[in-house]
Short mmCIF file of C-alpha atoms and ligand atoms in Angstrom, two decimals:
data_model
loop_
_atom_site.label_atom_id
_atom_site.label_comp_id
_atom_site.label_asym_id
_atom_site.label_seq_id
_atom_site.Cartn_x
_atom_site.Cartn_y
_atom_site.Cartn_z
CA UNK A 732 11.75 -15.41 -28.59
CA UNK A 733 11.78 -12.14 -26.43
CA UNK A 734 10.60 -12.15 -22.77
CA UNK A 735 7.41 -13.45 -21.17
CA UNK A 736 4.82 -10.46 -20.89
CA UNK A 737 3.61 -9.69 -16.96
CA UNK A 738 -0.01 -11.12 -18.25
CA UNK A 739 -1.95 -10.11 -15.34
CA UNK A 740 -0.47 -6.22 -15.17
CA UNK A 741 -2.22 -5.92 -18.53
CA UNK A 742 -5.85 -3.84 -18.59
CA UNK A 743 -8.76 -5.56 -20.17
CA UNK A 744 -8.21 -3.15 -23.67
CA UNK A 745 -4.58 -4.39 -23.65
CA UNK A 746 -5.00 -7.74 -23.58
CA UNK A 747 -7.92 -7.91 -25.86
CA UNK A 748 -5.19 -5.29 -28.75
CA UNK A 749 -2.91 -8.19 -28.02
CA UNK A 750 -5.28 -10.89 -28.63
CA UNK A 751 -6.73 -9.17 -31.80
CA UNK A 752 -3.02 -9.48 -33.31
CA UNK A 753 -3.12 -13.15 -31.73
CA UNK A 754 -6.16 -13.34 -33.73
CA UNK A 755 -8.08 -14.87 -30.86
CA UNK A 756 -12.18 -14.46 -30.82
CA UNK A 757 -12.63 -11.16 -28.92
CA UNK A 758 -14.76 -13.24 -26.04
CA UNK A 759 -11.13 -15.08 -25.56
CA UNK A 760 -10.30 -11.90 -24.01
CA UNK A 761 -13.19 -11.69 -21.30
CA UNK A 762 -12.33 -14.95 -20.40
CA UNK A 763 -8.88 -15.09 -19.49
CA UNK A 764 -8.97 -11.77 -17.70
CA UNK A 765 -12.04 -13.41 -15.87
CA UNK A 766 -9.45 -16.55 -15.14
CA UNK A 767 -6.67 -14.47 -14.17
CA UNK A 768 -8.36 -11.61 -12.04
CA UNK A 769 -11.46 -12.76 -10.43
CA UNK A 770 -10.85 -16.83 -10.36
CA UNK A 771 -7.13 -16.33 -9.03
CA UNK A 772 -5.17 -19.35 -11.20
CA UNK A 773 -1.79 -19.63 -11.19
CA UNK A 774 -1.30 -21.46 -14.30
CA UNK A 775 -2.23 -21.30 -17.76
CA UNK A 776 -3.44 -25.09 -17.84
CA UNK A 777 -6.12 -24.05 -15.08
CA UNK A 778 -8.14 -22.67 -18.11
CA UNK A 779 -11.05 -24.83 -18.37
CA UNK A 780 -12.79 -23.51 -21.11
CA UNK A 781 -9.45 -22.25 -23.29
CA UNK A 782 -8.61 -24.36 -25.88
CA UNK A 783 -5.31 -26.35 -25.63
CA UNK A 784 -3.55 -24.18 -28.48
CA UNK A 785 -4.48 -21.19 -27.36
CA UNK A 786 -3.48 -22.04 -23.63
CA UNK A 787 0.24 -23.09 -25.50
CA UNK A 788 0.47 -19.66 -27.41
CA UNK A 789 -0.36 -18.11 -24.06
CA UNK A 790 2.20 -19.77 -21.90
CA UNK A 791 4.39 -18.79 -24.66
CA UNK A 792 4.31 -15.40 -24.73
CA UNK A 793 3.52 -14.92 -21.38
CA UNK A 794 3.84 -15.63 -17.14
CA UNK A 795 0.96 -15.30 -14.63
CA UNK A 796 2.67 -13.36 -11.74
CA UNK A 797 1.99 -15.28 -8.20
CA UNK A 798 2.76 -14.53 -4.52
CA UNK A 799 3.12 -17.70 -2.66
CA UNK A 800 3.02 -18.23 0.81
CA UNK A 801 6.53 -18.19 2.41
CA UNK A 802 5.29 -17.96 6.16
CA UNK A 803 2.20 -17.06 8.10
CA UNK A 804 1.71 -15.50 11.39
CA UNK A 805 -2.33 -15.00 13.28
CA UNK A 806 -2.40 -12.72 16.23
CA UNK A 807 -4.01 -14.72 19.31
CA UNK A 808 -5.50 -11.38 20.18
CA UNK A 809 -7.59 -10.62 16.93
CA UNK A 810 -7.13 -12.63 14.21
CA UNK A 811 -5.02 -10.83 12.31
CA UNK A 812 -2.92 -12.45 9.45
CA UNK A 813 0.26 -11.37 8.91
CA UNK A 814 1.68 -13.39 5.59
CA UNK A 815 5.52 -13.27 3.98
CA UNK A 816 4.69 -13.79 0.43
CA UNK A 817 6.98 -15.05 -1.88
CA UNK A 818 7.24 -13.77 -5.59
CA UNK A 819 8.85 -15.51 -8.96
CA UNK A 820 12.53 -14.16 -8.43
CA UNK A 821 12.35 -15.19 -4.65
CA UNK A 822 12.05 -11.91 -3.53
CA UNK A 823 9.64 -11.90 -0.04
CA UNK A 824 7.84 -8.83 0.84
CA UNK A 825 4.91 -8.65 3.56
CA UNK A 826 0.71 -8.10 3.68
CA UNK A 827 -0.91 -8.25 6.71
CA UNK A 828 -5.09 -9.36 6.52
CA UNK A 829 -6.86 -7.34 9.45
CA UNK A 830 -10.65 -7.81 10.27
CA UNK A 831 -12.25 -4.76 11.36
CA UNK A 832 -16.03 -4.54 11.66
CA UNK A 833 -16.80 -3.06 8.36
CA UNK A 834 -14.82 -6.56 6.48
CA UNK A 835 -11.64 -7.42 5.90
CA UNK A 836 -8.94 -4.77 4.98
CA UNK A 837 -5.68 -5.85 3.38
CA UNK A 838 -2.52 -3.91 4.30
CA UNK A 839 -0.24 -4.62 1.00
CA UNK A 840 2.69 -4.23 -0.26
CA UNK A 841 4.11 -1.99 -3.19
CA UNK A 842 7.61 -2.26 -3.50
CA UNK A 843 10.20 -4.76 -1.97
CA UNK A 844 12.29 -3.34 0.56
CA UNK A 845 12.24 1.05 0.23
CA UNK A 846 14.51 3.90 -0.65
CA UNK A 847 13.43 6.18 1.89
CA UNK A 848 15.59 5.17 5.06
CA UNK A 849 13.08 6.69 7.31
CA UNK A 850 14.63 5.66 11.03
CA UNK A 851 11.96 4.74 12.87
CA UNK A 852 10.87 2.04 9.96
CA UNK A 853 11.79 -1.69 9.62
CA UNK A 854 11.54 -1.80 5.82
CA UNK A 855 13.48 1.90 5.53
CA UNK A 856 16.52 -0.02 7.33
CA UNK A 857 16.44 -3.11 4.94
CA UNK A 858 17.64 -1.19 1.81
CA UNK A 859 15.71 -1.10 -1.69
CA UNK A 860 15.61 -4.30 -3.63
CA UNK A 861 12.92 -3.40 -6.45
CA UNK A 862 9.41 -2.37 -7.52
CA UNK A 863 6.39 -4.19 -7.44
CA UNK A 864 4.52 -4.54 -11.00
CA UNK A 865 0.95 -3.90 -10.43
CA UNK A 866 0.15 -8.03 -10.69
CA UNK A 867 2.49 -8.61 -7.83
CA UNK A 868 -0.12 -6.06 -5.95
CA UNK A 869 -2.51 -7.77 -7.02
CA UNK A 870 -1.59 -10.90 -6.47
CA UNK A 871 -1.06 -10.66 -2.22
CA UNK A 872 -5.11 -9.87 -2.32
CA UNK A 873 -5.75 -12.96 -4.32
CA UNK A 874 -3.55 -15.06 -2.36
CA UNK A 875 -5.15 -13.90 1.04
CA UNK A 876 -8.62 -14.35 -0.44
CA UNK A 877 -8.35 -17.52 -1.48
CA UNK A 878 -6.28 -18.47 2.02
CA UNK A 879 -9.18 -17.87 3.90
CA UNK A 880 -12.10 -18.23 1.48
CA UNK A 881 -13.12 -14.21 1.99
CA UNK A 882 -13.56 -11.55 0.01
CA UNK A 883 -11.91 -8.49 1.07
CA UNK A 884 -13.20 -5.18 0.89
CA UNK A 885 -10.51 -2.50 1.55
CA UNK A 886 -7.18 -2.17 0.93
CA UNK A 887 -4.75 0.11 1.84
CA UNK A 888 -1.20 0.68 0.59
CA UNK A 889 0.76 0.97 3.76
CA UNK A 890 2.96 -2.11 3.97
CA UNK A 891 6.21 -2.32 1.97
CA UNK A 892 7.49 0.79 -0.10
CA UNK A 893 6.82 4.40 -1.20
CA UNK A 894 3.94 3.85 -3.54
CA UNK A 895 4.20 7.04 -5.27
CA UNK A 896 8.05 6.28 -5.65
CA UNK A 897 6.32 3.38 -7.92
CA UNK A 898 3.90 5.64 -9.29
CA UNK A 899 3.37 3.87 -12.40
CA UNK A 900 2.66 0.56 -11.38
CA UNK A 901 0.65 2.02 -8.41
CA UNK A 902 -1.84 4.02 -10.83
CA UNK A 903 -1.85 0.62 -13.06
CA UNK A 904 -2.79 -1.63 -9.84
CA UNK A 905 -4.99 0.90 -9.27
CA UNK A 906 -7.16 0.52 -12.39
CA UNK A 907 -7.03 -3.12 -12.57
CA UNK A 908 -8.11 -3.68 -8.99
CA UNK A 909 -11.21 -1.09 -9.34
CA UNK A 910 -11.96 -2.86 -13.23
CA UNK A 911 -15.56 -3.92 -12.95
CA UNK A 912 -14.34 -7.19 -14.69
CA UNK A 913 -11.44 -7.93 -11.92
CA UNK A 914 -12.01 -8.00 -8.46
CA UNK A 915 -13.86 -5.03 -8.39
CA UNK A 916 -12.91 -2.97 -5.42
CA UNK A 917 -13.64 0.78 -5.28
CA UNK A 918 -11.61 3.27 -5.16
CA UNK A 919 -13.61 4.62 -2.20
CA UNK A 920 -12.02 0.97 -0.25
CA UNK A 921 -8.77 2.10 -1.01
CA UNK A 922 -6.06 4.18 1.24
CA UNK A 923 -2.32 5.19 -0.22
CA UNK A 924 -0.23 6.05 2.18
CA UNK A 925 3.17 8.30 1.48
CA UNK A 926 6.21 9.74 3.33
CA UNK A 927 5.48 13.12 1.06
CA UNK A 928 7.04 12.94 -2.46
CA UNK A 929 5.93 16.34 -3.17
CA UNK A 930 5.76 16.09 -7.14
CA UNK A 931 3.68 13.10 -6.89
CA UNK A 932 0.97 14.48 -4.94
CA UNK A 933 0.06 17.04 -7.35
CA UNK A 934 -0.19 14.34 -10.04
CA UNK A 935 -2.38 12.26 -8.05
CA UNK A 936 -4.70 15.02 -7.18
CA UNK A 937 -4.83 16.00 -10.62
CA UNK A 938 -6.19 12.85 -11.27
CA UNK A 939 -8.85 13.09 -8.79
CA UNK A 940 -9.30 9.43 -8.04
CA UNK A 941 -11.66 8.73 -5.39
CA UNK A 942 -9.08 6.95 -3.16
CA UNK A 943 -7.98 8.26 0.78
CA UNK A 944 -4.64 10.05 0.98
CA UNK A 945 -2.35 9.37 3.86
CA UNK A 946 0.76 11.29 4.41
CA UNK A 947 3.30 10.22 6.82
CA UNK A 948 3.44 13.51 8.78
CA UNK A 949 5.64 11.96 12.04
CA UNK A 950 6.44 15.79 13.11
CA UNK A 951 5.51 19.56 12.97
CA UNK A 952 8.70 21.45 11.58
CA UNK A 953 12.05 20.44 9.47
CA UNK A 954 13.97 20.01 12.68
CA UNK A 955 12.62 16.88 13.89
CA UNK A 956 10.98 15.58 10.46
CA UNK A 957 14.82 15.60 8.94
CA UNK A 958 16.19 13.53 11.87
CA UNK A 959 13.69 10.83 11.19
CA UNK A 960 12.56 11.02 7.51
CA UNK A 961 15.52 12.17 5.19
CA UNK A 962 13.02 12.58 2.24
CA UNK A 963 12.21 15.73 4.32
CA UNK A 964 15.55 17.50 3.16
CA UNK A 965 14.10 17.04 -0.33
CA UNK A 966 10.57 18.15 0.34
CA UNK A 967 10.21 20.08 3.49
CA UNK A 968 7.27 20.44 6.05
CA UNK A 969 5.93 23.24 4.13
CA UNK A 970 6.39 22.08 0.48
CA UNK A 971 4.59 19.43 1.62
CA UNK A 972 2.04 20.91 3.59
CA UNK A 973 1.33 22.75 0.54
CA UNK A 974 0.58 20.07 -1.53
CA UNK A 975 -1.70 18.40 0.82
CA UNK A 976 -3.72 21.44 1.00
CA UNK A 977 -4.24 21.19 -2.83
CA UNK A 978 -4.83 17.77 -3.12
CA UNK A 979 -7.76 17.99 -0.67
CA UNK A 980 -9.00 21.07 -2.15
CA UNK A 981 -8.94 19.69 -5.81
CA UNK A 982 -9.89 15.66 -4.77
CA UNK A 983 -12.64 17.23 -2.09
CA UNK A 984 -11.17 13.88 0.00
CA UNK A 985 -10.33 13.86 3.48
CA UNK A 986 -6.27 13.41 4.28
CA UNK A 987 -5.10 11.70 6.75
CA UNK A 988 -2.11 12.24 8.77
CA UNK A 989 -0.16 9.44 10.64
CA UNK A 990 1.72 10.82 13.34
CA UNK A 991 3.81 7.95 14.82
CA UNK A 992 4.18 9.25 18.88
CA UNK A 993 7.72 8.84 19.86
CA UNK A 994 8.37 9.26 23.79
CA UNK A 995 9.66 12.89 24.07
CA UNK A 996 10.95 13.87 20.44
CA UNK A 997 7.58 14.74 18.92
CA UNK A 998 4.85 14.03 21.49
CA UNK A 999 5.12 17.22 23.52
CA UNK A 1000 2.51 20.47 23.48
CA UNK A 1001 4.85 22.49 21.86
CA UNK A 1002 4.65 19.57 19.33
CA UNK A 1003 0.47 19.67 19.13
CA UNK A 1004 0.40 23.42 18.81
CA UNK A 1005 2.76 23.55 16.03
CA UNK A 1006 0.84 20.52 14.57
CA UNK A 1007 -2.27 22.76 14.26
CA UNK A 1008 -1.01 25.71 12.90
CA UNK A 1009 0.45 22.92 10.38
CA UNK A 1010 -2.92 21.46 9.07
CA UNK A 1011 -5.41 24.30 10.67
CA UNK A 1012 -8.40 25.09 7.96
CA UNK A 1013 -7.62 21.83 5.99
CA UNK A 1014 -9.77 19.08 4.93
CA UNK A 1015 -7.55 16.58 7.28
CA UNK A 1016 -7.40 14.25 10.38
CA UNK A 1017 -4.59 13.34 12.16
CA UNK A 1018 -4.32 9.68 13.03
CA UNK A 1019 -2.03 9.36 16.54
CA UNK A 1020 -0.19 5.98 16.53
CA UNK A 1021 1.87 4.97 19.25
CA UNK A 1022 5.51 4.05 17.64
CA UNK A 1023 6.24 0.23 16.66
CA UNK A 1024 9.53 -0.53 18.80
CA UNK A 1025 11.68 -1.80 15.91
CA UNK A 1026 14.85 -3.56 16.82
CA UNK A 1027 18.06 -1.84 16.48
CA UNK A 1028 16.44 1.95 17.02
CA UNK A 1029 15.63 3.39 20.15
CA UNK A 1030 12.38 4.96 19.94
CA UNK A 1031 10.11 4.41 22.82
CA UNK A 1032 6.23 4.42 22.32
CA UNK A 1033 5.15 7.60 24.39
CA UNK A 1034 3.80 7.60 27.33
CA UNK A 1035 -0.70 6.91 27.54
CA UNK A 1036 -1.16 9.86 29.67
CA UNK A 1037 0.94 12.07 27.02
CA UNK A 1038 -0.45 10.42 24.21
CA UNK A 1039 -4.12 11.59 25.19
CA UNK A 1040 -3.27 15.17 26.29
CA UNK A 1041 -1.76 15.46 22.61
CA UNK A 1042 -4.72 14.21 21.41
CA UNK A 1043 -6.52 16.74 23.21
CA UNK A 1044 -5.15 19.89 22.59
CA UNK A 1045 -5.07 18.71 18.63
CA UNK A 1046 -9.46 18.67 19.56
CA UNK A 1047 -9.78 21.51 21.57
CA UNK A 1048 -8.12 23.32 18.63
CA UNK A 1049 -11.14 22.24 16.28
CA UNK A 1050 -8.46 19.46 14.32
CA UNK A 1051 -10.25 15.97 14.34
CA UNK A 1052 -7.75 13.59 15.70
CA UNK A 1053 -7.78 9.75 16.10
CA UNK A 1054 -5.91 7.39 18.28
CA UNK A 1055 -5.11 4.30 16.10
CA UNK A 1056 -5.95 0.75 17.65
CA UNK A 1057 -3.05 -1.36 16.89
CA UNK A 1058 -3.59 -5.17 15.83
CA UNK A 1059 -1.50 -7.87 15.45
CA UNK A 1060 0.62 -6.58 18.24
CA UNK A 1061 2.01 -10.12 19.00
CA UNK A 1062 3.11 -11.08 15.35
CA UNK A 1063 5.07 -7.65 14.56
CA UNK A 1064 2.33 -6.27 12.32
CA UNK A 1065 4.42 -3.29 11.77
CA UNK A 1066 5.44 -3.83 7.91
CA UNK A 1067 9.51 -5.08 7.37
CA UNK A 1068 9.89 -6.32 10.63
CA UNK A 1069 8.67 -10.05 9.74
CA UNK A 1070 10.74 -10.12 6.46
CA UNK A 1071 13.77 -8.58 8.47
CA UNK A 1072 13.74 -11.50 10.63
CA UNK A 1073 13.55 -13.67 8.25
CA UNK A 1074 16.49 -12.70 6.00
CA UNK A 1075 19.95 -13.18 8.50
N1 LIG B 805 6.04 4.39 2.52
C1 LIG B 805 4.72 4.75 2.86
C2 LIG B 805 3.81 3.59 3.16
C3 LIG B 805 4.39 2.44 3.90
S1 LIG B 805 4.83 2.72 5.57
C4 LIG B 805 4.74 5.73 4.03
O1 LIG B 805 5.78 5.92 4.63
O2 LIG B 805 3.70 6.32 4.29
C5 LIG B 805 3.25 2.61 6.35
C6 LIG B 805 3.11 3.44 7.60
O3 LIG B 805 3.81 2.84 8.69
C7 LIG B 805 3.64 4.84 7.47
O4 LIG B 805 2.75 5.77 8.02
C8 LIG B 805 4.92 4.76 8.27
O5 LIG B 805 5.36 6.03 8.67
C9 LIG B 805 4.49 3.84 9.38
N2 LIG B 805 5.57 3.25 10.17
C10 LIG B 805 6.74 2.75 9.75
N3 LIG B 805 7.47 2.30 10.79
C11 LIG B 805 6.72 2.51 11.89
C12 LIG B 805 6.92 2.25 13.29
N4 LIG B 805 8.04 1.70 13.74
N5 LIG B 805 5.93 2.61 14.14
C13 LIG B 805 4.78 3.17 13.69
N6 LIG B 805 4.54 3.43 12.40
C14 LIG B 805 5.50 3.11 11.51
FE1 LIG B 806 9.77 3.68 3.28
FE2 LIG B 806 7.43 4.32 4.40
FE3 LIG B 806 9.28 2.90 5.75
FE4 LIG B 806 9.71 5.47 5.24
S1 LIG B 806 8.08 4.62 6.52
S2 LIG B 806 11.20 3.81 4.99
S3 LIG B 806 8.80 5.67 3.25
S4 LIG B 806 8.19 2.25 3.94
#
């Protein structure tokens, strides 16, 4: 017999295509997907109302992906839960459960480990292992929810791995997540986050999904962006610049920049002005984070007084501008860094 089948990376018409060849009732179909995307089982067994040979043809043919809880860290500060989940082939990648006022956002993962090698990043330094299938995605929100009894109502793809490097599997978690007869989460609830893969960008615009684009600006020309992100010398400041300005104009969404502030390589006013003649007369923000100290680099977080004159001179020059509040600053919230220590 050929391999399992990834059961819960399958859409609702899918399944019920492979269940018509099956020759299961079509109501089969509505009630596994209800099982494995809004009840959260891990095992075929779990069921209830599935008869027995039809639960043995599924555990046949195929797996329910899980992510199981390797390790959990809460912040003493805020709350925040930072879990190392681990899947079926042992791999462990990282989510991190925040509370903020409007509910509970989950920061998940989409690949384990990343290609990128951006030099400021813990999960850039730990190599590429492989991609996430859209039910391992899935999986770290149904493991949090059911940790802590919540729902969650945002998510944002911003912990391990390029997500459009997995573009696939990203547009297929994507789907399921939103499905009206999965868990149901909007589009609108959900951010992607990318260091710039400039061919990707255009695709996703073109498929004008209601979701928030983040791009990982970091700096304002090719100089400093290729000493810290080497996917720069591929797609350079303006190539990419370029196709944020058409992704706004065709999604009519709102981009966000995150501009990590590293003590004097890209926080000074030479820095700012450039910034704005970057993003000027585009439907943007630019989020200002102060720059996760990750061990074995260098960087210093700049300094507060520098950090807010930035800010400044980014909102005197009409460019809306945020100043990111950092949680979990006590149980290295900053994606990678908890997996890092855990693997010697
Ligand atoms: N690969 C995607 C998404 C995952 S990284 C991307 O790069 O956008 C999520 C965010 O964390 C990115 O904005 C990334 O630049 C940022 N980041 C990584 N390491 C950081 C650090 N040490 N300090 C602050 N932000 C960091
Ligand atoms: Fe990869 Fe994003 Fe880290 Fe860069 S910042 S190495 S793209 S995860």
């Amino acid at each position: 017999m050929s391999e399992r089948k990834d059961i819960k990376s399958l859409t609702f018409d899918e399944l019920n295509n492979d269940f018509q060849i099956l020759h299961f009732p079509s109501y089969r179909t509505s009630q596994v997907f209800q099982w494995l995307h809004q009840k959260n089982i891990t095992s075929f067994e779990e069921m209830l109302n599935i008869p027995k040979n039809i639960r043995q043809t599924l555990s046949e043919r195929y797996y329910i992906a899980v992510a199981t809880i390797e390790k959990k860290q809460i912040s003493c500060y805020d709350g925040t839960v930072k879990y190392l989940f681990r899947l079926y082939d042992g791999e462990l990648i990282e989510s991190v459960l925040m509370n903020y006022h409007h509910g509970y956002t989950i920061c998940i993962s989409t690949q384990v480990g990343c290609k990128m090698g951006c030099t400021f990043c813990a999960t850039g330094k730990s190599g590429f292992s492989r991609n996430l299938t859209p039910s391992e995605m899935l999986s770290q929100i149904q493991t949090a929810q059911s940790d802590n009894n919540i729902r969650i109502a945002n998510i944002v793809l911003m912990g391990m791995g390029e997500p459009l490097d997995n573009f696939d599997n990203v547009m297929k978690f994507l789907e399921l997540v939103s499905c009206d007869k999965g868990l149901n989460i909007g589009m609108r609830h959900i951010s992607l986050s990318t260091c710039g893969i400039v061919p990707r960008i255009y695709e996703l615009a073109d498929r004008k999904l209601q979701i928030t684009l983040s791009v990982s600006l970091h700096a304002p020309n090719n100089t400093l962006r290729n000493q810290t992100m080497p996917v720069n010398r591929k797609y350079p400041v303006e190539q990419l610049i370029k196709a944020c300005r058409y992704y706004a104009k065709t999604t009519k969404r709102r981009i966000t920049f995150e501009y990590a502030m590293i003590d004097k390589f890209n926080d000074t006013d030479s820095c700012a002005l450039q910034l704005v003649q970057l993003v000027k007369g585009m439907l943007c923000h630019i989020n200002l984070i102060p720059v996760n100290t990750v061990t074995e680099t260098n960087y210093r977080q700049s300094q507060k007084k520098q950090l807010l004159h930035f800010a400044e001179i980014l909102e005197t020059n009409g460019i809306p501008v945020t100043v990111r509040r950092t949680l979990g600053s006590d149980i290295d919230a900053s994606c990678g860094q908890l997996r890092r220590k855990h693997i010697p």
